[in-house]
Coordinates of C-alpha atoms and ligand atoms in Angstrom, one line a residue:
X447 CA 0.0 0.0 0.0
X448 CA 3.0 2.3 0.0
X449 CA 1.8 3.6 -3.4
X450 CA -1.1 5.2 -1.7
X451 CA 1.0 7.5 0.5
X452 CA -0.4 10.5 -1.4
X453 CA -4.0 9.3 -0.8
X454 CA -3.3 9.0 2.9
X455 CA -2.4 12.7 3.1
X456 CA -5.5 13.8 1.3
X457 CA -8.3 12.1 3.1
X458 CA -9.3 8.9 4.8
X459 CA -12.3 8.2 2.6
X460 CA -10.0 8.2 -0.4
X461 CA -7.7 5.7 1.3
X462 CA -10.8 3.4 1.7
X463 CA -11.5 3.8 -2.0
X464 CA -7.9 3.0 -2.7
X465 CA -8.0 -0.2 -0.7
X466 CA -11.2 -1.3 -2.4
X467 CA -9.6 -0.7 -5.8
X468 CA -6.4 -2.3 -4.8
X469 CA -8.2 -5.5 -3.8
X470 CA -9.2 -6.0 -7.4
X471 CA -5.6 -6.8 -8.2
X472 CA -6.4 -10.5 -8.1
X473 CA -4.7 -12.6 -10.7
X474 CA -7.1 -14.3 -13.1
X475 CA -5.8 -17.4 -14.7
X476 CA -7.5 -18.9 -17.8
X477 CA -5.6 -21.8 -19.3
X478 CA -2.3 -20.3 -18.1
X479 CA -3.1 -16.8 -19.5
X480 CA -2.9 -14.6 -16.4
X481 CA -4.2 -11.1 -16.0
X482 CA -4.5 -8.6 -13.2
X483 CA -5.9 -5.2 -12.8
X484 CA -3.9 -2.6 -10.9
X485 CA -4.3 1.1 -10.0
X486 CA -1.7 3.8 -9.8
X487 CA -1.4 6.1 -6.8
X488 CA -4.0 8.8 -6.9
X489 CA -3.4 12.1 -8.5
X490 CA -5.6 15.2 -8.0
X491 CA -6.8 17.5 -10.8
X492 CA -8.9 20.6 -10.9
X493 CA -10.1 22.6 -14.0
X494 CA -7.1 23.6 -16.1
X495 CA -4.5 21.8 -14.0
X496 CA -1.8 19.4 -15.2
X497 CA -0.1 16.4 -13.6
X498 CA 3.0 14.9 -15.0
X499 CA 3.9 12.3 -12.4
X500 CA 6.5 9.5 -12.2
X501 CA 5.4 6.6 -10.0
X502 CA 8.2 4.2 -9.1
X503 CA 7.9 0.5 -8.3
X504 CA 4.3 0.2 -9.4
X505 CA 2.3 -3.0 -8.9
X506 CA 3.3 -5.3 -11.7
X507 CA 3.4 -9.1 -12.2
X508 CA 6.8 -10.5 -11.0
X509 CA 8.9 -13.4 -12.1
X510 CA 10.2 -14.7 -15.4
X511 CA 7.2 -14.0 -17.6
X512 CA 6.1 -13.1 -21.2
X513 CA 4.0 -10.0 -21.3
X514 CA 1.0 -10.4 -23.6
X515 CA -1.0 -7.2 -23.2
X516 CA -1.1 -3.9 -21.4
X517 CA -4.2 -1.7 -21.2
X518 CA -4.7 1.5 -19.3
X519 CA -7.3 4.2 -18.7
X520 CA -8.1 7.1 -16.3
X521 CA -10.8 6.4 -13.7
X522 CA -12.3 8.5 -10.9
X523 CA -12.4 7.7 -7.2
X524 CA -15.4 5.4 -7.7
X525 CA -13.6 3.5 -10.5
X526 CA -15.7 5.0 -13.3
X527 CA -13.8 5.7 -16.6
X528 CA -13.3 9.5 -17.1
X529 CA -14.0 11.0 -20.6
X530 CA -11.2 12.7 -22.5
X531 CA -13.1 16.0 -22.7
X532 CA -12.8 16.2 -18.9
X533 CA -9.4 14.6 -18.3
X534 CA -7.2 14.6 -21.4
X535 CA -4.7 11.8 -21.2
X536 CA -1.7 13.4 -22.9
X537 CA 0.3 10.2 -22.4
X538 CA 1.3 7.4 -20.1
X539 CA 4.5 5.4 -20.4
X540 CA 5.6 2.3 -18.6
X541 CA 9.4 1.9 -18.1
X542 CA 11.3 -1.2 -16.9
X543 CA 14.3 -0.7 -14.6
X544 CA 16.6 -2.4 -12.2
X545 CA 16.8 -1.0 -8.7
X546 CA 19.6 -1.8 -6.3
X547 CA 18.0 -3.7 -3.4
X548 CA 17.9 -1.8 -0.1
X549 CA 18.6 1.6 -1.8
X550 CA 16.1 4.4 -1.7
X551 CA 14.1 5.4 -4.7
X552 CA 16.2 7.9 -6.7
X553 CA 15.3 11.5 -7.3
X554 CA 14.2 11.5 -10.9
X555 CA 13.2 14.4 -12.9
X556 CA 11.6 12.7 -15.9
X557 CA 14.6 12.4 -18.1
X558 CA 14.1 8.8 -19.0
X559 CA 17.7 8.4 -20.1
X560 CA 18.7 8.9 -16.4
X561 CA 21.2 6.3 -15.3
X562 CA 23.0 5.9 -12.1
X563 CA 24.5 2.8 -10.5
X564 CA 21.5 2.1 -8.2
X565 CA 19.0 2.7 -10.9
X566 CA 19.4 1.2 -14.3
X567 CA 16.7 1.9 -17.0
X568 CA 16.1 -1.3 -19.1
X569 CA 15.2 0.3 -22.3
X570 CA 13.4 -1.2 -25.3
X571 CA 15.4 -2.3 -28.4
X572 CA 15.7 1.3 -29.7
X573 CA 16.1 3.3 -31.6
X574 CA 15.9 6.7 -29.8
X575 CA 18.9 7.1 -27.6
X576 CA 18.0 8.1 -24.0
X577 CA 14.4 8.9 -24.7
X578 CA 11.3 6.8 -25.6
X579 CA 12.8 3.9 -23.6
X580 CA 9.4 2.6 -22.5
X581 CA 7.9 -0.8 -23.0
X582 CA 4.4 0.5 -23.3
X583 CA 2.9 3.9 -23.8
X584 CA 0.0 5.6 -25.5
X585 CA -2.2 8.6 -25.0
X586 CA -5.8 9.5 -25.7
X587 CA -6.1 6.5 -28.0
X588 CA -5.5 4.0 -25.3
X589 CA -9.0 2.7 -25.0
X590 CA -9.4 1.6 -28.6
X591 CA -5.9 0.6 -29.6
X592 CA -5.1 -3.1 -29.7
X593 CA -1.8 -3.9 -27.9
X594 CA -1.9 -7.7 -27.5
X595 CA 1.1 -9.7 -28.5
X596 CA -0.1 -12.7 -30.6
X597 CA 0.9 -16.3 -29.9
X598 CA 3.5 -17.8 -29.9
X599 CA 5.2 -14.4 -29.2
X600 CA 5.7 -12.5 -25.9
X601 CA 7.7 -9.7 -24.4
X602 CA 10.2 -11.5 -22.1
X603 CA 10.8 -9.8 -18.7
X604 CA 12.0 -10.9 -15.3
X605 CA 14.6 -13.4 -16.5
X606 CA 16.7 -13.9 -13.4
X607 CA 19.8 -14.6 -15.5
X608 CA 19.6 -11.0 -16.9
X609 CA 19.0 -9.1 -13.6
X610 CA 22.3 -7.9 -12.2
X611 CA 23.2 -9.5 -8.8
X612 CA 21.9 -7.4 -5.9
X613 CA 19.2 -5.7 -8.1
X614 CA 15.6 -6.3 -8.7
X615 CA 13.4 -5.6 -11.6
X616 CA 10.8 -2.8 -11.2
X617 CA 8.5 -0.7 -13.3
X618 CA 7.8 2.9 -13.4
X619 CA 4.7 4.7 -14.7
X620 CA 4.7 8.2 -16.0
X621 CA 1.2 9.8 -16.4
X622 CA 0.7 13.2 -18.0
X623 CA -2.9 14.3 -17.8
X624 CA -4.6 17.7 -18.3
X625 CA -8.0 18.7 -16.8
X626 CA -9.8 20.6 -19.5
X627 CA -13.1 21.1 -17.6
X628 CA -14.1 24.7 -18.0
X629 CA -11.1 25.4 -20.3
X630 CA -11.4 28.5 -22.5
X631 CA -9.7 26.5 -25.3
X632 CA -9.8 22.8 -24.8
X633 CA -7.7 22.0 -27.9
X634 CA -5.2 24.7 -27.0
X635 CA -4.8 23.2 -23.5
X636 CA -4.3 19.7 -24.8
X637 CA -1.8 21.0 -27.3
X638 CA 0.0 22.8 -24.5
X639 CA 0.0 26.2 -26.0
X640 CA 2.3 28.3 -23.9
X641 CA 0.2 31.5 -24.0
X642 CA -2.8 29.6 -22.5
X643 CA -0.5 28.3 -19.7
X644 CA 1.2 31.7 -19.3
X645 CA 4.5 29.8 -19.3
X646 CA 7.8 31.4 -20.6
X647 CA 10.3 29.1 -18.8
X648 CA 10.6 25.4 -18.8
X649 CA 10.3 23.3 -15.6
X650 CA 13.9 23.9 -14.8
X651 CA 13.5 27.6 -15.0
X652 CA 15.3 28.0 -18.3
X653 CA 13.7 30.6 -20.7
X654 CA 11.9 29.1 -23.7
X655 CA 13.0 30.0 -27.2
X656 CA 10.7 32.8 -28.5
X657 CA 9.5 30.6 -31.3
X658 CA 8.5 27.8 -28.9
X659 CA 4.7 28.4 -28.9
X660 CA 3.5 25.1 -27.5
X661 CA 4.4 21.6 -26.4
X662 CA 5.5 19.6 -23.4
X663 CA 7.8 22.4 -22.1
X664 CA 4.7 24.5 -21.4
X665 CA 2.5 22.0 -19.7
X666 CA 4.7 20.3 -17.1
X667 CA 3.5 19.2 -13.7
X668 CA 1.5 21.7 -11.8
X669 CA 1.1 24.2 -14.6
X670 CA -2.3 25.7 -15.1
X671 CA -4.2 26.2 -18.4
X672 CA -6.6 29.1 -18.8
X673 CA -10.2 28.4 -17.7
X674 CA -13.4 30.4 -18.0
X675 CA -14.0 33.1 -15.4
X676 CA -15.9 32.4 -12.2
X677 CA -15.4 28.6 -12.4
X678 CA -15.9 26.8 -9.1
X679 CA -13.1 24.7 -7.9
X680 CA -13.8 21.0 -8.5
X681 CA -10.8 19.1 -7.3
X682 CA -11.0 15.4 -7.8
X683 CA -8.8 12.3 -7.3
X684 CA -8.1 10.2 -10.3
X685 CA -6.1 7.0 -11.0
X686 CA -4.6 5.2 -13.9
X687 CA -6.1 1.7 -13.9
X688 CA -4.1 -0.7 -15.9
X689 CA -4.5 -4.4 -16.8
X690 CA -1.5 -6.5 -17.5
X691 CA -1.8 -9.9 -19.2
X692 CA 1.0 -12.4 -19.2
X693 CA 2.0 -16.0 -19.3
X694 CA 4.8 -17.8 -17.3
X695 CA 7.9 -18.0 -19.4
X696 CA 8.7 -21.2 -21.2
X697 CA 10.9 -22.0 -24.2
X698 CA 8.0 -22.4 -26.6
X699 CA 7.4 -18.6 -26.4
X700 CA 9.2 -16.6 -29.1
X701 CA 10.5 -13.3 -27.7
X702 CA 9.9 -10.0 -29.5
X703 CA 11.9 -6.8 -29.5
X704 CA 10.2 -3.5 -29.0
X705 CA 11.2 -0.6 -31.3
X706 CA 9.9 2.9 -31.2
X707 CA 10.6 5.3 -34.1
X708 CA 10.1 9.0 -34.0
X709 CA 9.5 11.2 -37.0
X710 CA 11.4 14.0 -35.3
X711 CA 14.5 11.8 -35.0
X712 CA 17.6 13.8 -36.0
X713 CA 20.4 11.3 -36.3
X714 CA 23.8 10.8 -37.7
X715 CA 25.0 7.6 -39.4
X716 CA 28.2 6.0 -38.3
X717 CA 30.9 8.3 -39.5
X718 CA 33.6 6.1 -41.0
X719 CA 36.2 8.9 -40.9
X720 CA 35.8 9.8 -37.2
X721 CA 34.5 6.4 -36.1
X722 CA 31.7 8.2 -34.2
X723 CA 28.7 5.9 -33.6
X724 CA 25.2 6.6 -34.6
X725 CA 23.4 9.0 -32.3
X726 CA 19.7 9.4 -32.3
X727 CA 18.1 12.6 -31.1
X728 CA 14.4 12.1 -30.8
X729 CA 12.7 15.5 -30.1
X730 CA 9.4 13.7 -29.5
X731 CA 7.2 16.6 -30.5
X732 CA 6.8 19.0 -33.4
X733 CA 4.6 21.7 -34.8
X734 CA 2.2 21.8 -37.7
X735 CA 1.9 25.2 -39.4
X736 CA -1.5 26.2 -40.7
X737 CA -1.6 25.8 -44.5
X738 CA -1.7 28.6 -47.0
X739 CA -4.0 29.1 -49.9
X740 CA -1.4 27.8 -52.3
X741 CA -0.8 24.6 -50.3
X742 CA -4.5 24.1 -50.1
X743 CA -4.5 23.9 -53.9
X744 CA -1.3 21.7 -54.0
X745 CA -1.6 19.2 -51.3
X746 CA -5.0 19.6 -49.8
X747 CA -3.5 21.0 -46.5
X748 CA -1.8 17.8 -45.5
X749 CA 1.5 18.1 -43.6
X750 CA 3.5 15.0 -44.4
X751 CA 6.6 14.7 -42.3
X752 CA 9.1 12.0 -43.2
X753 CA 12.4 10.7 -41.8
X754 CA 14.6 7.8 -43.0
X755 CA 16.1 5.6 -40.4
X756 CA 18.5 2.7 -40.4
X757 CA 17.0 -0.4 -38.8
X758 CA 19.7 -2.1 -36.7
X759 CA 18.7 -5.8 -36.4
X760 CA 16.2 -7.3 -38.8
X761 CA 13.5 -9.8 -38.3
X762 CA 9.8 -10.5 -38.7
X763 CA 7.3 -7.8 -37.9
X764 CA 4.6 -9.1 -35.5
X765 CA 2.8 -5.9 -34.6
X766 CA 2.8 -2.2 -35.5
X767 CA 0.9 1.0 -34.4
X768 CA 1.5 4.7 -34.6
X769 CA 0.9 7.4 -32.0
X770 CA -0.5 10.7 -33.1
X771 CA -2.3 13.7 -31.6
X772 CA -5.4 15.5 -32.7
X773 CA -5.1 16.5 -36.3
X774 CA -3.3 13.3 -37.2
X775 CA -4.6 11.5 -40.2
X776 CA -2.3 8.5 -40.4
X777 CA 1.2 7.3 -40.3
X778 CA 3.1 4.7 -42.4
X779 CA 6.3 2.9 -42.0
X780 CA 7.9 1.9 -45.4
X781 CA 10.7 -0.4 -46.3
X782 CA 13.8 0.6 -48.4
X783 CA 12.0 -0.6 -51.5
X784 CA 8.9 1.5 -50.7
X785 CA 6.8 -1.5 -49.5
X786 CA 4.4 -0.7 -46.7
X787 CA 5.5 -2.3 -43.5
X788 CA 2.6 -1.0 -41.5
X789 CA 0.0 1.8 -41.9
X790 CA -1.8 3.1 -38.8
X791 CA -4.8 5.3 -39.0
X792 CA -6.5 7.2 -36.2
X793 CA -10.2 6.9 -35.2
X794 CA -11.9 10.1 -34.0
X795 CA -14.7 10.0 -31.5
X796 CA -18.1 11.3 -32.4
X797 CA -20.0 11.6 -29.2
X798 CA -19.8 12.4 -25.6
X799 CA -19.4 9.0 -24.0
X800 CA -16.2 7.5 -22.8
X801 CA -14.2 5.9 -25.6
X802 CA -16.0 8.0 -28.3
X803 CA -15.2 11.6 -27.3
X804 CA -15.9 13.9 -30.3
X805 CA -12.8 15.5 -31.8
X806 CA -10.3 13.3 -29.9
X807 CA -8.3 10.4 -31.3
X808 CA -9.8 7.5 -29.4
X809 CA -8.0 4.7 -31.2
X810 CA -5.3 3.8 -33.7
X811 CA -5.5 1.0 -36.2
X812 CA -2.8 -1.6 -35.8
X813 CA -1.0 -4.2 -37.9
X814 CA -0.8 -7.9 -37.1
X815 CA 1.0 -9.3 -40.2
X816 CA 1.0 -13.1 -40.8
X817 CA 4.3 -14.0 -39.2
X818 CA 7.0 -14.2 -41.9
X819 CA 5.0 -12.1 -44.4
X820 CA 6.6 -8.7 -43.4
X821 CA 10.4 -8.8 -42.9
X822 CA 12.9 -6.1 -42.3
X823 CA 16.6 -6.8 -43.1
X824 CA 19.6 -5.9 -40.9
X825 CA 20.5 -2.3 -41.6
X826 CA 17.6 -1.7 -43.9
X827 CA 16.7 2.0 -44.4
X828 CA 13.1 2.6 -43.3
X829 CA 11.0 5.6 -44.0
X830 CA 8.6 6.8 -41.3
X831 CA 5.8 9.1 -42.5
X832 CA 3.4 11.0 -40.3
X833 CA 0.5 12.9 -41.8
X834 CA -1.4 15.7 -40.1
X835 CA -4.1 18.0 -41.4
X836 CA -2.7 21.5 -41.6
X837 CA -6.1 23.1 -41.9
X838 CA -5.2 24.7 -38.6
X839 CA -2.0 25.1 -36.6
X840 CA -1.1 22.4 -34.1
X841 CA 1.6 22.5 -31.4
X842 CA 3.2 19.7 -29.5
X843 CA 2.1 16.9 -31.9
X844 CA 3.8 13.6 -32.1
X845 CA 4.7 11.0 -34.7
X846 CA 5.8 7.8 -33.1
X847 CA 5.6 4.3 -34.5
X848 CA 5.8 1.1 -32.3
X849 CA 6.8 -2.2 -33.9
X850 CA 7.4 -5.6 -32.4
X851 CA 10.0 -7.7 -34.2
X852 CA 10.8 -11.4 -33.7
X853 CA 14.0 -13.1 -34.7
X854 CA 12.5 -16.3 -36.0
X855 CA 9.4 -17.7 -37.4
X856 CA 7.4 -20.0 -35.1
X857 CA 10.4 -22.4 -35.3
X858 CA 9.4 -24.6 -38.3
X859 CA 12.5 -26.7 -37.8
X860 CA 11.7 -27.6 -34.2
X861 CA 8.1 -28.4 -35.1
X862 CA 9.4 -30.6 -37.9
X863 CA 11.8 -32.3 -35.6
X864 CA 8.9 -32.9 -33.3
X865 CA 6.9 -34.4 -36.1
X866 CA 9.8 -36.6 -37.2
X867 CA 10.3 -37.8 -33.7
X868 CA 6.6 -38.5 -33.3
X869 CA 6.6 -40.5 -36.6
X870 CA 9.7 -42.4 -35.6
X871 CA 8.2 -43.3 -32.3
X872 CA 5.0 -44.4 -34.0
X873 CA 6.9 -46.6 -36.5
X874 CA 9.0 -48.1 -33.7
X875 CA 5.9 -48.5 -31.7
X876 CA 4.1 -50.4 -34.4
X877 CA 7.3 -52.5 -35.1
X878 CA 7.7 -53.3 -31.4
X879 CA 4.1 -54.1 -31.1
X880 CA 4.5 -56.5 -34.0
X881 CA 7.5 -58.1 -32.5
X882 CA 5.7 -58.4 -29.1
X883 CA 2.7 -60.1 -30.8
X884 CA 5.1 -62.5 -32.7
X885 CA 6.8 -63.3 -29.4
X886 CA 3.5 -63.8 -27.7
X887 CA 2.2 -66.1 -30.4
X888 CA 5.4 -68.0 -30.4
X889 CA 5.5 -68.4 -26.6
X890 CA 1.8 -69.4 -26.5
X891 CA 2.4 -71.9 -29.2
X892 CA 5.4 -73.3 -27.3
X893 CA 3.4 -73.4 -24.1
X894 CA 0.4 -74.9 -25.7
X895 CA 2.6 -77.5 -27.1
X896 CA 4.3 -78.2 -23.8
X897 CA 0.9 -77.9 -21.9
X898 CA -0.6 -80.4 -24.2
X899 CA 2.4 -82.6 -23.6
X900 CA 2.2 -82.1 -19.8
X901 CA -1.6 -82.2 -19.6
X902 CA -1.9 -78.7 -17.9
X903 CA -4.6 -76.3 -19.0
X904 CA -3.5 -72.7 -20.0
X905 CA -5.2 -70.2 -17.7
X906 CA -4.5 -67.2 -19.9
X907 CA -5.7 -68.0 -23.4
Ligands
NAG963 C1 1.6 35.3 -16.1 O1 2.8 35.2 -15.5 C2 3.4 36.4 -15.1 C3 4.8 36.0 -14.4 O2 5.5 35.1 -15.2 C4 2.5 37.1 -14.1 O3 3.1 38.3 -13.7 C5 1.2 37.3 -14.7 O4 0.3 37.8 -13.7 C6 0.6 36.0 -15.2 N1 -0.7 36.2 -15.9 C7 -1.8 35.5 -15.6 C8 -3.0 35.8 -16.4 O5 -1.8 34.6 -14.8
NAG964 C1 0.5 10.8 -46.3 O1 0.5 11.9 -47.2 C2 1.2 11.5 -48.4 C3 1.3 12.8 -49.2 O2 0.0 13.4 -49.3 C4 0.4 10.4 -49.1 O3 1.1 10.0 -50.3 C5 0.3 9.2 -48.1 O4 -0.4 8.2 -48.7 C6 -0.3 9.6 -46.8 N1 -0.2 8.5 -45.9 C7 -1.1 8.3 -44.9 C8 -0.9 7.1 -44.1 O5 -2.1 9.0 -44.8

């Protein structure tokens, strides 16, 4: 219950709610597929306010397991899902790390590349250096975006052979949410427009570039977006509720590597002359300028941003999905020859209810290619394309692409060996059975002969 320390300070009724939510974290087990529902510590929002919290050592399944799915959403104190037009879920990310046993939780300012000897971030397979290291993470689209890892694949974690001696594996959750109830400009608040937040310095007190008009640097923890005059305070406690699905690890599971690409990645290839290694610099967010009359005629006011990236270690693509913000109209990952590896298109809500909030991206389409049908080669140059409508200006938008890549096909060789062994056993079985019958017949024959000689009656036959 250490996670509820914030709740304790706030009020006792909230603690009671927290306990009742906590007790739901029972592990369900259906044919070895386990799942459990957890809740984050509580965070408090009021109209226009922002939280950007990092929760260490969150409740998470332990042991050597294969993660199969991760779903999350914002709920209120009664456990009811909260719509995006009230609490905009800017993003949540789940990061794996090793913590030195017996050492206090580190002071951590949200730079996910942070690394010290007692605290080691276990990033995904790449390719942004020191940022976007998460295993899972989405935003407003979380309720209607598929994230399951199909069989026989899984995300391997908790392998004791990989955890350094004296350390334990833990997970951290970062939640960034904006309360837009009563906001003067809901979209402006969700796009973190600096003028609406009256912010001119970043969270470290460093002045922002004059041309930085919106984005994460203007909506950090405890900033306040402009709300309508005379609004009554309406503080409320909220939680991230997340469901993890997993199976115990076994050698029949094929591990997948997680890659996250960012359309804002500025990177340098390995420089042969200086020997400098490839450095990725993922800026995470960018801006969409509003289109002009000429571009309306030329490209229909579509901002199409592209980046080409070298893929380190090839394999079979098992899953793909993009992450975009409002204004996004789709994103595609292409291979070197121009083939489509995966295209992911947003779904916009059309109503008021949870999961269908008008004007918000409530889901992204995903790709589950037939294993083996979509391959990427070692060192292949990929192109990531992220399209937004530029009918109006957008700040702080994102163009990420997640893929899961497996080394091998579902081991056809092993399956074959299995089959061969089975056939061999069957043949030998039949042969042995035949020999056994022959022996039995022979023995019986001999016995009958000797019985008839001795005058004894066979009891068996
Ligand atoms: C905006 O911030 C400045 C200080 O940075 C402050 O003087 C001013 O009152 C703020 N304006 C509003 C509307 O809060
Ligand atoms: C993105 O825009 C480009 C240029 O208009 C277009 O060729 C491409 O098909 C679009 N892709 C997606 C996924 O919308």
